[in-house]
CSV table of C-alpha atoms in Angstrom, one decimal:
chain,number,residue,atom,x,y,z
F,1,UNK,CA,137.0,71.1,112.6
F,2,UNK,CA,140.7,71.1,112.6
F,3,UNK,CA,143.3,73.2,110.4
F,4,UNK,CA,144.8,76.7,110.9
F,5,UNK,CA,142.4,79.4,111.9
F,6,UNK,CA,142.0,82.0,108.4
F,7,UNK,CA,142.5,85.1,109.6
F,8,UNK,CA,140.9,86.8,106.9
F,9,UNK,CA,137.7,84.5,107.8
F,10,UNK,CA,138.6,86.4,111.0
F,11,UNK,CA,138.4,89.7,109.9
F,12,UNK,CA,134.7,88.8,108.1
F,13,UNK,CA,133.7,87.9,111.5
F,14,UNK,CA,134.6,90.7,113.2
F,15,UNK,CA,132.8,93.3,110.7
F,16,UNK,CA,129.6,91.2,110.5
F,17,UNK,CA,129.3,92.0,114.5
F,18,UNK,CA,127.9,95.3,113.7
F,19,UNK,CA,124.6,93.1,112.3
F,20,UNK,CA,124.0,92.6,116.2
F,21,UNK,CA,119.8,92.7,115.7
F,22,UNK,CA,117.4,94.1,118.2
F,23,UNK,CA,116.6,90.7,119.5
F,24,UNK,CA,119.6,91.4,121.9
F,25,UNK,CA,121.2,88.4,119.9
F,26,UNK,CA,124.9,88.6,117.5
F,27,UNK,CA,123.5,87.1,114.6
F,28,UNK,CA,126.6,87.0,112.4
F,29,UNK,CA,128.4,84.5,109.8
F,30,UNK,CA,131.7,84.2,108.3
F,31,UNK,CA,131.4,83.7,104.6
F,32,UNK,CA,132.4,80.2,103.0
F,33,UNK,CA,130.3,77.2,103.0
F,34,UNK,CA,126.8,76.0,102.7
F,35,UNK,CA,123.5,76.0,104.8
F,36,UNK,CA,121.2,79.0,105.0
F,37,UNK,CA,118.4,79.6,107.8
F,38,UNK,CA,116.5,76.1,107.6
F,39,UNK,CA,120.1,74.1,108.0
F,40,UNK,CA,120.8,76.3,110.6
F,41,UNK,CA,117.4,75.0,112.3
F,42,UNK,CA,118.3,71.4,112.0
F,43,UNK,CA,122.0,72.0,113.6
F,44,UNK,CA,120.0,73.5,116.5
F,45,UNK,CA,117.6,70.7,117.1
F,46,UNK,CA,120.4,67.8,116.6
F,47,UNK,CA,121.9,69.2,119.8
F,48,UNK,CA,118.6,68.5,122.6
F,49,UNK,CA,117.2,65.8,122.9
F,50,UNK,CA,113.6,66.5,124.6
F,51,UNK,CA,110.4,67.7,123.6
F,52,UNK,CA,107.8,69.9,126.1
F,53,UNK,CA,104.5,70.0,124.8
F,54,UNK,CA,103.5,73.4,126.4
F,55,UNK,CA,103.6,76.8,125.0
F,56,UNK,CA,106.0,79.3,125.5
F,57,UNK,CA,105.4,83.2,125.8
F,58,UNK,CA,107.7,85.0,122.8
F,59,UNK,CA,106.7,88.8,122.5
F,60,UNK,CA,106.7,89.2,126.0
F,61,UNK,CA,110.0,87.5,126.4
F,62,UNK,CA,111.7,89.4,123.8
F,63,UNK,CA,110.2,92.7,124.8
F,64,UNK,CA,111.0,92.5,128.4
F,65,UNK,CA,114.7,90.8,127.1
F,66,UNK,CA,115.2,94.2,125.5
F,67,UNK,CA,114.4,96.5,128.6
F,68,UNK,CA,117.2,95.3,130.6
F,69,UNK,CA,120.6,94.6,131.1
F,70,UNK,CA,122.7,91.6,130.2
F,71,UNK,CA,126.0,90.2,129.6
F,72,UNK,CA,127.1,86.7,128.3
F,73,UNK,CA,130.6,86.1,127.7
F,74,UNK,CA,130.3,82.4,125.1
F,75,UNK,CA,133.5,80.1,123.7
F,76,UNK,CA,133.6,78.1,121.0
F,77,UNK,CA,137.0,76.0,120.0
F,78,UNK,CA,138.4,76.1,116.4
F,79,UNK,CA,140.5,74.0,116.3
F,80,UNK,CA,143.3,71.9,119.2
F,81,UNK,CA,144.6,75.1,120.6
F,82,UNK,CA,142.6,77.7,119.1
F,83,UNK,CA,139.5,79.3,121.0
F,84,UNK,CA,137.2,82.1,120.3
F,85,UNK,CA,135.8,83.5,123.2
F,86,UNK,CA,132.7,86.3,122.0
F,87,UNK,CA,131.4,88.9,124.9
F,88,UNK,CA,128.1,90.2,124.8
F,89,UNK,CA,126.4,93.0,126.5
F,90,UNK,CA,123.3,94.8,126.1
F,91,UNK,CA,122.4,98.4,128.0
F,92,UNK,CA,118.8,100.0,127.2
F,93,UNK,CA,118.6,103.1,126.7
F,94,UNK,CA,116.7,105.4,129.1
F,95,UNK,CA,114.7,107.8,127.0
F,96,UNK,CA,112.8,106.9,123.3
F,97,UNK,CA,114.1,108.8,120.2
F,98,UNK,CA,112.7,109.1,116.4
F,99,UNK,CA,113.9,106.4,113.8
F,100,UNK,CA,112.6,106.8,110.3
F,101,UNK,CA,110.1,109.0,111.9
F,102,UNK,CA,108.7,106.4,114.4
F,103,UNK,CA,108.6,107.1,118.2
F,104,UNK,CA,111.0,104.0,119.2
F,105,UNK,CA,112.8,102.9,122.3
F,106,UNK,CA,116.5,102.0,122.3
F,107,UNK,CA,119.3,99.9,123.0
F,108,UNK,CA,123.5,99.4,122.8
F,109,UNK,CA,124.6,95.9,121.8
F,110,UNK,CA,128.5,95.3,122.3
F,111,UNK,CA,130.5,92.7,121.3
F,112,UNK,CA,134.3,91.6,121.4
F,113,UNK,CA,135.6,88.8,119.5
F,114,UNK,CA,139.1,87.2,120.6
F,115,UNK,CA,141.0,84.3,119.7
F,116,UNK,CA,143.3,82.7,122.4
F,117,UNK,CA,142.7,86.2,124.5
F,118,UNK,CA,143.7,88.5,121.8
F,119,UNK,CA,141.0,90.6,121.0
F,120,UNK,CA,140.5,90.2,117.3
F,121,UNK,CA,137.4,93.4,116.4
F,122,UNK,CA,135.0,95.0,119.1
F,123,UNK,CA,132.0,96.7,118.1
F,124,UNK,CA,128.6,98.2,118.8
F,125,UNK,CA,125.0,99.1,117.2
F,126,UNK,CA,122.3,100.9,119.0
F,127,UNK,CA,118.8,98.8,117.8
F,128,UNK,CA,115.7,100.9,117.7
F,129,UNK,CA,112.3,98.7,118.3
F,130,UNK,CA,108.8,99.5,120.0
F,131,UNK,CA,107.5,96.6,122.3
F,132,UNK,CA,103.8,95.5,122.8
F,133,UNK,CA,104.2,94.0,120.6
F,134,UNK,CA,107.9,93.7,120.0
F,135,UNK,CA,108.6,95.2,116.6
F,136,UNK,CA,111.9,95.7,115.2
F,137,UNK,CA,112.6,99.4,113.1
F,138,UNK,CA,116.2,99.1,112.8
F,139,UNK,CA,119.7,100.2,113.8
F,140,UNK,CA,122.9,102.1,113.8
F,141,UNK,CA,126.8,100.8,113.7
F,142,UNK,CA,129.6,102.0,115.6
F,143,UNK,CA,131.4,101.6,112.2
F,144,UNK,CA,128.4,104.1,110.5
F,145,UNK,CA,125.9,101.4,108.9
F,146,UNK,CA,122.5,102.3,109.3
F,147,UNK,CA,120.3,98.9,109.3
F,148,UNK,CA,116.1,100.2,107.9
F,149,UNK,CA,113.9,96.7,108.8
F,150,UNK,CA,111.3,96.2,106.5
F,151,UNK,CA,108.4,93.6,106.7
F,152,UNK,CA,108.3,92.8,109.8
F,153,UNK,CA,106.2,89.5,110.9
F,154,UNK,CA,104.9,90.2,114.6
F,155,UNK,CA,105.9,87.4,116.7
F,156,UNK,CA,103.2,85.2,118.2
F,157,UNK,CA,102.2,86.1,122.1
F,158,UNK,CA,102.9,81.9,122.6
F,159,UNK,CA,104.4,79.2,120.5
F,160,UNK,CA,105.2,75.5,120.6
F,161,UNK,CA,108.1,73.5,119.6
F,162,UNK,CA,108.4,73.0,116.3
F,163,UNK,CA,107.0,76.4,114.9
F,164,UNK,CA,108.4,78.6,113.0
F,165,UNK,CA,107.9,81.5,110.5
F,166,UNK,CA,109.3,84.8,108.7
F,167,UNK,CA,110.9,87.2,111.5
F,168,UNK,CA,111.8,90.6,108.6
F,169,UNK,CA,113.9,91.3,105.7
F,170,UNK,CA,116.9,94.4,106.3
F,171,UNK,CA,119.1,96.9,104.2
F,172,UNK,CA,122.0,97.6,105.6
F,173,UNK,CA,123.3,100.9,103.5
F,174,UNK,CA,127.1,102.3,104.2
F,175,UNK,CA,125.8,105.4,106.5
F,176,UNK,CA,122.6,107.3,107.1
F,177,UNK,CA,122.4,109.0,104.0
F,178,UNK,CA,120.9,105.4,102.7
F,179,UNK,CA,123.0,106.3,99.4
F,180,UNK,CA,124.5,103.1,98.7
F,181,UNK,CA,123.6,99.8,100.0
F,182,UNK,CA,125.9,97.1,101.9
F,183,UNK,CA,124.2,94.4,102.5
F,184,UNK,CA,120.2,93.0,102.8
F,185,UNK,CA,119.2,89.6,105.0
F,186,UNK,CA,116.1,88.0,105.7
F,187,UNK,CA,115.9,86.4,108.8
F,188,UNK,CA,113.2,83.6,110.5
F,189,UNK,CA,112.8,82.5,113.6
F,190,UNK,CA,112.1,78.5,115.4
F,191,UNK,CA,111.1,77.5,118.5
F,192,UNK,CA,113.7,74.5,119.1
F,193,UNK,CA,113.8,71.5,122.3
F,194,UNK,CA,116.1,71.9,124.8
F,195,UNK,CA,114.6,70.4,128.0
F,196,UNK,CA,111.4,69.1,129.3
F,197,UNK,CA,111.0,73.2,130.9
F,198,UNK,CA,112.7,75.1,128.6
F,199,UNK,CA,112.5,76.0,124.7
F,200,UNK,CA,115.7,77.3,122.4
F,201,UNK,CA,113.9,80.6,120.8
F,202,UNK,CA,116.4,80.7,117.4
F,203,UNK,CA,116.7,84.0,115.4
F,204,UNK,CA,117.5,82.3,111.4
F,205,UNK,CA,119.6,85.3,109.8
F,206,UNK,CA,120.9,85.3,106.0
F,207,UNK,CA,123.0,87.9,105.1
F,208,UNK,CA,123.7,88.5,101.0
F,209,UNK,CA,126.4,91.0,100.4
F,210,UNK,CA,125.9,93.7,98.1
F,211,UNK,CA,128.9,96.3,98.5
F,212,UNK,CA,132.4,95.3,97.7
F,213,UNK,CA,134.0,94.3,100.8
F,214,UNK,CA,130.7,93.1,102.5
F,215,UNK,CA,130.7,89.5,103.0
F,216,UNK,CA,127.3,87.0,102.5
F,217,UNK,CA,126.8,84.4,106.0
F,218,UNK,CA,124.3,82.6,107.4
F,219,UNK,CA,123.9,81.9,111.5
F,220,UNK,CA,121.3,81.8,114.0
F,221,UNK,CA,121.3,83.0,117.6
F,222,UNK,CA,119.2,81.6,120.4
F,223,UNK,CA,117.6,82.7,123.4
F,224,UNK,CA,117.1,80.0,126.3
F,225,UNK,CA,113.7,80.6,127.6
F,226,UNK,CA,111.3,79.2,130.4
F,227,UNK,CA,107.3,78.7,130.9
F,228,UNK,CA,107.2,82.4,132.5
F,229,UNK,CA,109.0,83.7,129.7
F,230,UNK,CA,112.0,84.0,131.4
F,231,UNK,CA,116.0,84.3,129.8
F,232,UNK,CA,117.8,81.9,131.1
F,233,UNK,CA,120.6,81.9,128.5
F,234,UNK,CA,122.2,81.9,124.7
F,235,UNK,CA,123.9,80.7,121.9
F,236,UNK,CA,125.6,82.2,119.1
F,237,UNK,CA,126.5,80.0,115.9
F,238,UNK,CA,128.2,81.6,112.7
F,239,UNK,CA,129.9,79.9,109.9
F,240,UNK,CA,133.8,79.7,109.9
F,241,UNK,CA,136.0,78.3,107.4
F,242,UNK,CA,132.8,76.9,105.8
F,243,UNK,CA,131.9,75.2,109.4
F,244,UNK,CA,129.3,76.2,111.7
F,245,UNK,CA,130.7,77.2,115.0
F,246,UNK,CA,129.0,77.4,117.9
F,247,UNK,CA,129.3,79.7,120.6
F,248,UNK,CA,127.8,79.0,124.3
């Protein structure tokens, strides 16, 4: 992936950080180039190289993923001399509020994109979700979008590689008045190899622009889980300059 970076590629990147999901994972894409959630699958599984046989727990991973802290700080290079480095935290909230009139719990997803140190866009979104079972409701932007998730697929309580299925569709409208809509995506999830102990759990997202300015992506995000359910790491992948560029 050589060439110079585009900066306005850039730009789309760091706005599409405010589609941080409740999964705790930046699913986000820079607009240009092919491949929507199933390609995104297939880049995942090219990279391992093993195949465990046993079941892995998913709701109770993501639900006790999402009521505690975290921070991942992932790279990726662009190109000979240019590297984006993305930092991730997550904080739970400590008390449940209402979101479109559901009782839900809460959480603050940061991120900060840079390029060769120089911080490029930072942003947050508080996600709103109920666990047992894990069920995503929505969330809110630091830069005023308010995400409403619609039919939501509940994850299953164990799954094996190779599975897969719908995760939800989401509007992203310009603020909480829900007057004009930004963007929608539909997102899946897959249950990748990675080694003979531990799974890839991928979030698919596709993101179709709707407002002018909004930008349409693709990417997936992946949690590194174990037999016990477990977090043992992620992965961030996003399209750049028409590329898919993986952060880890």
């Amino acid at each position: 992936m050589g060439g110079a970076v585009d900066r306005n590629c850039i730009g789309n990147v760091g706005k599409l950080l405010v589609f941080s999901s409740v999964f705790g994972v930046l699913l986000a894409g820079c607009g240009g180039g092919g491949g929507g959630s199933g390609g995104a699958s297939v880049a995942v599984a090219a990279q391992t190289g093993t195949n465990p046989t046993a079941a892995f727990p998913l709701d109770a991973a993501v639900s006790a993923y999402h009521q505690a802290s975290h921070n991942d700080t992932l790279t990726a290079i662009f190109s000979p001399g240019n590297t984006f480095t993305l930092q991730l935290g997550y904080v739970p909230g400590t008390a449940q509020q209402i979101f479109e009139g559901r009782q839900a719990s809460t959480g603050v997803d940061s991120g900060t994109l840079s390029l060769n140190g120089v911080v490029l866009q930072t942003s947050s979104a508080t996600s709103y979700f109920t666990t047992a079972p894990f069920t995503k409701l929505g969330s809110t932007s630091s830069n005023g979008h308010y995400s409403v998730t619609a039919n939501w697929q509940a994850l299953p309580v164990s799954a094996t590689v190779g599975q897969s299925g719908p995760v939800d569709t989401t509007t992203t409208y310009t603020d909480n008045t829900k007057a004009a809509v930004y963007s929608t995506d539909t997102t899946t999830w897959s249950l990748v190899s990675d080694t003979p102990t531990t799974v890839w759990f991928c979030s698919n997202t596709t993101v179709t622009a709707v407002a002018v300015g909004a930008t349409s992506s693709t990417g997936f995000s992946c949690l590194k889980i174990n037999q016990a359910g477990v977090v043992l790491g992620r992965k961030v992948s996003i399209l750049v300059n028409g590329q898919m560029l993986t952060f880890q």
